[in-house]
Amino acid sequence: MLTPNLTVNAEGHLCIGGADTVVLAKTHGTPLYVMDENMIRENCRGFARVISEEYGGRGLICFASKALSCKELYRIVDSEGLGADVVSGGELYTALKAGMPAEKIVMHGNSKSNAELQMAVTHGVGRIVCDNLPELDRLNRIAEASGKTVNIMLRIKPGIDAHTHDFVKTGQIDSKFGFALETGEAMAAVKAASLYPNLNLVGLHCHIGSQILDTAPFAEAARVMLGLMNKIRTEIGVTLPELNLGGGPGIRYTEADDPMPFSEIVRAILGAVKETCAELSFPEPFVLFEPGRSIVGGAGLTLYTVMAKKTIPDIRTYVLVDGGMCDNPRYALYQSRYEAMIANKAAEPRSERVTIGGKCCESGDLIGEDMPLQPAAEDDILAVLATGAYNYSMASNYNRNPRAELVMVRDDAARTVVKRETYEDIVRNDI
Ligand code: LLP
């Protein structure tokens, strides 16, 4: 099985966290997102454990809620001691509504509106990660008008491209995010930020990419960022106390994937931080990490009902389901590969190769192509695995399909944490 929380019961049904997915599909309907709470909690603890073992607990893990934002997720990660990374007023609003303490929230965004900045200032968000010079100016004005001083970090492009086969350092990454290091932009931003009376620059941030399977680019990013912090100390006499190294550890999507466990990645990063600080005689900073996918990705799956099977002789067989790119746009967007199985035939071999087609009025609406699957028939339940990250959070109402329900499984019991949308929800804002 792809992840250890998936099992097959005596009836040959796929179970997640001990709960029978076929029963879940019948009880809650499909499409249905199912999340395993114990696995989410274990992942949170796994991150905290490494920081405690390797770094004396001098850090904060902020769950990157873009991977999965709903009130219950914020409650779960908060109860495990994590904070949250939010990237919009909507994510911030959800986190606050769920009771996440504002000081544990890191606010991102390369194009934050004044209203979003005001919201962050009003609620006392712990750290606002500033992306560009106009934002610094706007934030200072908003903070001043509110009579507050706000903690900020600066988003830096460390010049590391982690998405090549062998990661490379480029002169300057073509990215819309943050301040470039090589051009001197980063140093200029530090100088500018230090001059604003209502901004308190506490540290630097970088995020080198997502679904990264190896430790090397992360460790290199830590070294580069500490080099910059040392340069800031030398050139302008400011010793920044915090370093936020973003998210990015990859997960197992297919049986062929062999990602480095996130615990090893964090261990390697912290090793590089300690080593570099010793070399530079730089005080070890408080560290922040923003994992999203590695906390929730493997903890979720999506259930669909098979509506039809269509074989085009000598070409391919389509298995057509009652969801698609509206609940999982990742194949359409990135050709991301998934494993799937027929949940009610989980003990049988996956003897066929099929294309899973969604219900949207678009040829590219596929969950995947050339996927091994048990022989499927109408009314079977199809499970697509490792859909816990960037599925519900990227869902849309394309074709006016209502967004699916999300259930959380814990110790065999399931509870709804996001209700299925209704048609009335869909027309709510129509005049
Ligand atoms: N921090 C920052 C500043 C980020 O931009 C991201 C992801 C994360 C943390 C979390 O990264 P993670 O640990 O989840 O890799 N929609 C794409 C993923 C986009 C990720 C964007 N930023 C997907 O479905 O693969």
Coordinates of C-alpha atoms and ligand atoms in Angstrom, one line a residue:
M1 CA 0.0 0.0 0.0
L2 CA 1.1 3.5 -0.7
T3 CA 0.9 4.7 2.9
P4 CA 0.8 2.7 6.1
N5 CA -2.7 3.9 7.1
L6 CA -4.3 2.1 4.2
T7 CA -5.5 -1.5 4.7
V8 CA -7.9 -4.0 3.2
N9 CA -10.5 -5.5 5.5
A10 CA -12.1 -9.0 5.5
E11 CA -14.7 -7.9 2.9
G12 CA -12.0 -6.8 0.6
H13 CA -12.7 -3.1 1.1
L14 CA -10.1 -0.4 1.3
C15 CA -9.8 1.2 4.7
I16 CA -8.2 4.4 5.7
G17 CA -7.2 4.9 9.4
G18 CA -9.3 1.8 10.1
A19 CA -12.5 3.2 8.5
D20 CA -14.1 1.3 5.6
T21 CA -14.1 3.6 2.5
V22 CA -17.0 1.8 0.9
V23 CA -19.2 2.4 3.9
L24 CA -18.0 6.1 4.0
A25 CA -19.0 6.5 0.3
K26 CA -22.5 5.0 0.9
T27 CA -23.0 7.0 4.1
H28 CA -21.7 10.4 3.0
G29 CA -22.1 10.2 -0.8
T30 CA -19.5 10.9 -3.5
P31 CA -17.3 12.6 -4.5
L32 CA -15.9 12.6 -0.9
Y33 CA -12.6 13.7 0.5
V34 CA -11.5 11.5 3.4
M35 CA -8.7 12.6 5.8
D36 CA -7.0 10.5 8.4
E37 CA -6.7 12.7 11.6
N38 CA -4.2 10.4 13.3
M39 CA -1.8 10.5 10.4
I40 CA -2.1 14.4 10.3
R41 CA -1.3 14.5 14.0
E42 CA 1.6 12.0 13.7
N43 CA 3.1 14.2 10.9
C44 CA 2.8 17.3 13.1
R45 CA 4.5 15.5 15.9
G46 CA 7.2 14.2 13.6
F47 CA 8.2 17.8 12.6
A48 CA 8.1 19.0 16.2
R49 CA 10.2 16.0 17.4
V50 CA 13.0 16.7 15.0
I51 CA 13.1 20.4 16.0
S52 CA 13.2 19.4 19.6
E53 CA 15.9 16.7 19.1
E54 CA 18.1 18.6 16.8
Y55 CA 17.6 22.2 17.7
G56 CA 16.3 22.3 21.3
G57 CA 12.8 23.2 20.2
R58 CA 13.9 26.7 19.0
G59 CA 11.5 26.8 16.2
L60 CA 7.9 27.0 15.0
I61 CA 6.2 24.9 12.4
C62 CA 3.5 26.8 10.6
F63 CA 1.2 24.5 8.6
A64 CA 1.0 25.9 5.1
S65 CA -2.7 26.0 4.9
K66 CA -2.8 26.6 1.2
A67 CA -2.5 22.8 1.1
L68 CA -5.8 22.3 3.0
S69 CA -7.6 25.2 4.6
C70 CA -10.7 24.5 6.7
K71 CA -11.5 25.4 10.3
E72 CA -11.0 21.8 11.6
L73 CA -7.5 21.6 10.1
Y74 CA -6.4 24.8 11.9
R75 CA -7.9 23.4 15.2
I76 CA -6.0 20.1 14.7
V77 CA -2.6 21.7 14.0
D78 CA -3.0 24.3 16.7
S79 CA -3.7 21.6 19.2
E80 CA -0.5 19.9 18.1
G81 CA 1.4 23.1 18.9
L82 CA 1.8 24.2 15.2
G83 CA 1.0 27.7 13.8
A84 CA -0.3 28.4 10.3
D85 CA 1.0 30.0 7.1
V86 CA -1.7 31.9 5.4
V87 CA -1.6 33.6 2.0
S88 CA -4.8 35.5 1.7
G89 CA -7.5 37.2 3.8
G90 CA -9.7 34.1 3.3
E91 CA -7.1 31.8 4.8
L92 CA -6.4 34.3 7.6
Y93 CA -10.2 34.6 8.3
T94 CA -10.6 30.9 8.5
A95 CA -7.7 30.4 10.8
L96 CA -8.9 33.1 13.2
K97 CA -12.4 31.8 13.1
A98 CA -11.1 28.4 14.1
G99 CA -9.3 30.0 17.1
M100 CA -5.8 29.8 15.8
P101 CA -3.8 32.4 17.9
A102 CA -2.8 35.3 15.7
E103 CA 0.7 35.3 17.0
K104 CA 1.3 31.8 15.6
I105 CA 0.2 33.0 12.1
V106 CA 2.6 33.9 9.3
M107 CA 1.0 36.0 6.6
H108 CA 2.3 35.6 3.0
G109 CA 1.4 36.9 -0.4
N110 CA 3.2 38.6 -3.2
S111 CA 0.3 40.9 -3.9
K112 CA -1.5 41.5 -0.6
S113 CA -4.3 44.1 -0.7
N114 CA -4.5 46.9 1.8
A115 CA -7.6 45.2 3.3
E116 CA -5.6 42.0 3.8
L117 CA -2.7 43.9 5.4
Q118 CA -5.1 45.8 7.6
M119 CA -6.7 42.6 8.7
A120 CA -3.3 41.1 9.6
V121 CA -2.3 44.3 11.6
T122 CA -5.7 44.5 13.4
H123 CA -5.6 40.9 14.5
G124 CA -1.9 41.0 15.5
V125 CA -0.6 38.4 13.1
G126 CA 2.8 37.2 14.4
R127 CA 4.9 37.8 11.3
I128 CA 4.0 39.3 8.0
V129 CA 6.3 38.2 5.2
C130 CA 6.8 41.2 2.9
D131 CA 7.4 40.6 -0.7
N132 CA 8.2 43.9 -2.4
L133 CA 9.1 47.6 -1.7
P134 CA 5.6 49.1 -2.2
E135 CA 4.2 46.6 0.3
L136 CA 6.7 47.8 2.9
D137 CA 5.5 51.3 2.4
R138 CA 1.8 50.4 2.5
L139 CA 2.2 48.2 5.5
N140 CA 4.1 50.9 7.4
R141 CA 1.3 53.4 6.7
I142 CA -1.3 50.9 7.8
A143 CA 0.6 50.0 11.0
E144 CA 1.2 53.6 11.8
A145 CA -2.5 54.5 11.3
S146 CA -3.4 51.6 13.6
G147 CA -0.8 52.7 16.2
K148 CA 1.1 49.5 16.0
T149 CA 4.5 48.1 15.2
V150 CA 4.4 44.9 13.3
N151 CA 6.9 42.0 13.0
I152 CA 8.0 41.4 9.4
M153 CA 10.2 39.1 7.5
L154 CA 11.4 39.6 4.0
R155 CA 10.9 37.0 1.3
I156 CA 14.2 36.3 -0.4
K157 CA 14.9 34.4 -3.6
P158 CA 18.0 32.5 -2.7
G159 CA 18.8 31.6 -6.3
I160 CA 18.2 27.9 -5.9
D161 CA 16.2 26.0 -8.4
A162 CA 15.2 22.8 -6.7
H163 CA 13.1 21.5 -9.6
T164 CA 15.8 20.5 -12.0
H165 CA 17.0 16.9 -11.9
D166 CA 20.2 18.0 -10.1
F167 CA 19.3 21.2 -8.4
V168 CA 21.2 24.2 -9.6
K169 CA 22.1 27.6 -8.4
T170 CA 21.0 30.1 -11.0
G171 CA 22.2 33.7 -11.2
Q172 CA 18.7 34.9 -10.6
I173 CA 15.5 32.8 -10.6
D174 CA 12.7 34.1 -12.7
S175 CA 10.1 34.2 -10.0
K176 CA 7.4 36.7 -9.1
F177 CA 8.1 36.1 -5.4
G178 CA 10.3 38.2 -3.2
F179 CA 13.7 40.0 -3.4
A180 CA 16.6 38.6 -5.5
L181 CA 19.8 38.0 -3.7
E182 CA 22.4 38.3 -6.5
T183 CA 21.2 41.7 -7.8
G184 CA 21.6 43.4 -4.4
E185 CA 17.8 43.8 -4.2
A186 CA 17.6 41.8 -1.0
M187 CA 20.2 43.9 0.8
A188 CA 18.5 47.1 -0.4
A189 CA 15.2 45.8 0.9
V190 CA 16.7 45.0 4.3
K191 CA 18.1 48.6 4.5
A192 CA 14.7 50.0 3.4
A193 CA 12.8 47.9 5.9
S194 CA 15.0 48.9 8.8
L195 CA 14.1 52.6 8.2
Y196 CA 10.3 52.2 8.7
P197 CA 9.4 53.1 12.3
N198 CA 6.4 50.8 12.4
L199 CA 8.0 47.8 10.9
N200 CA 10.2 45.5 13.0
L201 CA 12.3 43.3 10.8
V202 CA 12.8 40.0 12.6
G203 CA 14.2 37.8 9.9
L204 CA 14.3 36.4 6.4
H205 CA 12.2 33.9 4.6
C206 CA 12.7 31.7 1.6
H207 CA 10.7 28.9 -0.1
I208 CA 12.6 27.0 -2.8
G209 CA 9.7 24.9 -4.2
S210 CA 7.3 22.1 -3.5
Q211 CA 7.3 18.3 -3.8
I212 CA 11.1 18.2 -3.4
L213 CA 12.4 14.7 -2.8
D214 CA 15.9 15.3 -1.6
T215 CA 17.7 17.1 1.2
A216 CA 20.5 18.9 -0.7
P217 CA 18.7 21.9 -2.1
F218 CA 17.1 22.6 1.3
A219 CA 20.5 22.5 3.1
E220 CA 22.0 24.7 0.4
A221 CA 19.2 27.2 0.8
A222 CA 19.8 27.4 4.6
R223 CA 23.5 28.1 3.9
V224 CA 22.8 30.8 1.4
M225 CA 20.3 32.5 3.7
L226 CA 22.6 32.4 6.6
G227 CA 25.4 33.9 4.4
L228 CA 23.0 36.8 3.7
M229 CA 22.2 37.2 7.3
N230 CA 25.9 37.3 8.1
K231 CA 26.4 39.9 5.4
I232 CA 23.6 42.0 6.8
R233 CA 25.3 41.8 10.2
T234 CA 28.6 42.9 8.7
E235 CA 27.3 45.6 6.4
I236 CA 24.6 47.2 8.5
G237 CA 25.2 45.9 11.9
V238 CA 21.8 44.2 12.3
T239 CA 21.8 40.6 13.6
L240 CA 18.4 39.1 12.5
P241 CA 17.1 36.6 15.0
E242 CA 14.8 34.5 12.8
L243 CA 15.1 32.4 9.7
N244 CA 12.0 30.9 7.9
L245 CA 12.9 28.2 5.4
G246 CA 9.4 27.6 3.9
G247 CA 7.9 24.3 3.0
G248 CA 8.5 21.8 0.2
P249 CA 9.2 18.2 1.4
G250 CA 7.7 15.8 -1.1
I251 CA 5.4 12.8 -0.5
R252 CA 4.7 9.4 -2.1
Y253 CA 2.1 9.8 -4.9
T254 CA 2.9 6.7 -6.7
E255 CA 4.5 3.4 -5.8
A256 CA 7.5 4.4 -7.9
D257 CA 8.1 7.5 -5.7
D258 CA 10.8 7.3 -3.1
P259 CA 10.9 10.6 -1.3
M260 CA 13.3 11.4 1.6
P261 CA 11.2 11.3 4.8
F262 CA 10.5 14.9 5.9
S263 CA 12.1 14.1 9.3
E264 CA 15.4 13.5 7.4
I265 CA 15.0 16.7 5.4
V266 CA 14.4 18.8 8.5
R267 CA 17.3 17.1 10.3
A268 CA 19.6 17.9 7.3
I269 CA 18.5 21.5 7.2
L270 CA 19.0 22.0 10.9
G271 CA 22.4 20.3 10.6
A272 CA 23.3 22.8 7.9
V273 CA 22.0 25.7 10.0
K274 CA 24.1 24.7 13.0
E275 CA 27.2 24.1 10.9
T276 CA 27.0 27.3 9.0
C277 CA 26.3 29.3 12.1
A278 CA 29.4 27.8 13.7
E279 CA 31.5 28.6 10.7
L280 CA 30.3 32.2 10.6
S281 CA 30.2 32.7 14.4
F282 CA 26.6 33.7 13.8
P283 CA 24.0 33.1 16.6
E284 CA 21.8 30.2 15.7
P285 CA 18.4 31.8 14.7
F286 CA 14.9 30.8 15.8
V287 CA 13.7 28.7 12.8
L288 CA 10.4 28.5 11.1
F289 CA 9.2 25.8 8.6
E290 CA 6.0 25.9 6.6
P291 CA 5.2 22.3 5.5
G292 CA 1.9 21.8 3.8
R293 CA 1.9 18.7 1.5
S294 CA 4.0 16.6 3.9
I295 CA 1.5 17.1 6.7
V296 CA -1.8 16.4 4.9
G297 CA -1.0 15.0 1.4
G298 CA -0.6 11.3 2.3
A299 CA -3.3 11.5 4.9
G300 CA -6.2 11.9 2.4
L301 CA -7.9 10.1 -0.4
T302 CA -10.9 10.9 -2.6
L303 CA -13.8 8.6 -3.2
Y304 CA -15.9 8.6 -6.4
T305 CA -18.7 6.5 -7.9
V306 CA -18.0 4.9 -11.2
M307 CA -20.7 6.0 -13.6
A308 CA -19.6 4.2 -16.8
K309 CA -16.7 2.5 -18.5
K310 CA -16.0 3.2 -22.1
T311 CA -13.6 1.2 -24.1
I312 CA -12.3 2.6 -27.4
P313 CA -10.8 -0.4 -29.1
D314 CA -7.0 -0.3 -29.6
I315 CA -6.9 3.1 -28.0
R316 CA -7.9 3.2 -24.3
T317 CA -10.5 2.5 -21.7
Y318 CA -12.1 5.3 -19.8
V319 CA -13.5 4.9 -16.3
L320 CA -15.8 7.8 -15.8
V321 CA -16.5 9.1 -12.4
D322 CA -18.8 11.6 -10.7
G323 CA -16.1 14.2 -9.9
G324 CA -13.0 15.3 -11.7
M325 CA -11.0 18.5 -12.2
C326 CA -13.5 20.4 -10.1
D327 CA -12.3 18.5 -7.0
N328 CA -8.8 17.5 -8.2
P329 CA -7.4 19.8 -10.9
R330 CA -3.8 18.6 -10.4
Y331 CA -3.6 16.2 -13.4
A332 CA -5.1 18.8 -15.7
L333 CA -2.7 21.5 -14.3
Y334 CA 0.5 19.6 -13.8
Q335 CA 0.0 16.1 -15.1
S336 CA 0.5 14.9 -11.5
R337 CA 0.3 11.2 -11.2
Y338 CA -1.8 9.3 -8.6
E339 CA -2.5 5.7 -7.6
A340 CA -6.1 4.6 -7.7
M341 CA -8.0 1.5 -6.8
I342 CA -11.5 0.2 -6.7
A343 CA -12.3 0.5 -3.0
N344 CA -14.8 -2.4 -3.0
K345 CA -12.4 -4.7 -4.9
A346 CA -9.2 -3.7 -3.1
A347 CA -8.0 -7.2 -2.5
E348 CA -8.1 -8.0 -6.2
P349 CA -5.1 -7.4 -8.5
R350 CA -5.1 -4.1 -10.5
S351 CA -5.1 -6.0 -13.8
E352 CA -6.3 -3.3 -16.2
R353 CA -4.8 0.0 -17.4
V354 CA -7.3 2.8 -17.7
T355 CA -7.8 6.5 -18.0
I356 CA -9.9 8.0 -15.3
G357 CA -12.2 10.7 -16.7
G358 CA -14.1 13.3 -14.8
K359 CA -17.6 14.7 -15.3
C360 CA -16.6 18.2 -16.5
C361 CA -17.4 19.3 -20.0
E362 CA -13.7 19.3 -21.1
S363 CA -11.5 16.6 -22.7
G364 CA -8.6 17.5 -20.4
D365 CA -10.7 16.7 -17.3
L366 CA -8.8 13.6 -16.3
I367 CA -7.6 12.2 -12.9
G368 CA -4.9 10.3 -14.7
E369 CA -4.0 8.2 -17.7
D370 CA -2.5 4.7 -18.0
M371 CA -3.3 3.9 -14.4
P372 CA -3.4 0.3 -13.1
L373 CA -6.9 -0.5 -11.8
Q374 CA -9.0 -3.5 -10.8
P375 CA -11.7 -4.2 -13.5
A376 CA -14.2 -1.4 -12.8
A377 CA -18.0 -1.6 -13.2
E378 CA -20.8 0.9 -12.8
D379 CA -21.5 1.8 -9.2
D380 CA -18.1 0.7 -8.0
I381 CA -16.3 3.1 -5.6
L382 CA -13.1 4.5 -6.9
A383 CA -10.5 5.7 -4.5
V384 CA -7.7 8.1 -5.6
L385 CA -4.9 8.1 -3.1
A386 CA -2.7 10.8 -1.5
T387 CA -5.1 13.6 -2.3
G388 CA -5.0 15.3 1.0
A389 CA -3.0 18.3 -0.2
Y390 CA -3.9 20.8 -2.9
N391 CA -7.2 19.0 -3.8
Y392 CA -10.0 20.4 -1.7
S393 CA -8.0 23.7 -1.4
M394 CA -7.8 24.0 -5.2
A395 CA -11.4 22.8 -5.9
S396 CA -13.7 24.9 -8.0
N397 CA -17.3 25.1 -9.0
Y398 CA -16.5 24.6 -12.7
N399 CA -19.7 23.6 -14.5
R400 CA -21.4 24.6 -11.3
N401 CA -20.5 21.4 -9.6
P402 CA -21.0 21.7 -5.8
R403 CA -17.8 21.3 -3.9
A404 CA -17.5 17.9 -2.3
E405 CA -17.8 17.0 1.4
L406 CA -14.7 16.4 3.5
V407 CA -14.8 13.9 6.4
M408 CA -12.2 13.3 9.0
V409 CA -11.6 9.8 10.2
R410 CA -10.2 9.1 13.7
D411 CA -10.0 5.7 15.3
D412 CA -12.6 4.2 12.9
A413 CA -15.1 7.0 13.4
A414 CA -15.8 9.6 10.7
R415 CA -17.2 13.1 11.1
T416 CA -18.0 15.7 8.5
V417 CA -15.7 18.7 8.8
V418 CA -16.8 20.5 5.6
K419 CA -20.3 20.0 4.4
R420 CA -21.1 19.2 0.8
E421 CA -22.2 22.4 -1.1
T422 CA -25.7 22.6 -2.2
Y423 CA -27.1 24.1 -5.4
E424 CA -28.5 26.9 -3.3
D425 CA -24.9 27.6 -2.1
I426 CA -23.9 27.9 -5.7
V427 CA -26.5 30.5 -6.6
R428 CA -26.1 32.4 -3.3
N429 CA -24.2 35.4 -4.7
D430 CA -26.1 35.5 -8.0
I431 CA -28.3 38.5 -8.3
Ligands
LLP1 N1 5.5 28.3 2.1 C1 5.4 29.0 1.0 C2 5.8 30.4 1.0 C3 4.9 28.4 -0.1 O1 4.8 29.1 -1.2 C4 4.4 27.0 -0.1 C5 3.8 26.4 -1.3 C6 4.5 26.3 1.1 C7 5.1 27.0 2.2 C8 4.1 24.9 1.3 O2 4.8 24.0 0.4 P1 4.6 22.5 0.6 O3 5.2 22.1 1.9 O4 3.1 22.1 0.6 O5 5.3 21.9 -0.6 N2 -0.6 23.7 -6.0 C9 0.7 23.1 -6.1 C10 1.6 23.4 -5.0 C11 1.9 24.9 -4.9 C12 2.7 25.2 -3.7 C13 2.9 26.7 -3.5 N3 3.6 27.1 -2.4 C14 0.5 21.6 -6.2 O6 -0.7 21.1 -6.2 O7 1.4 20.8 -6.3

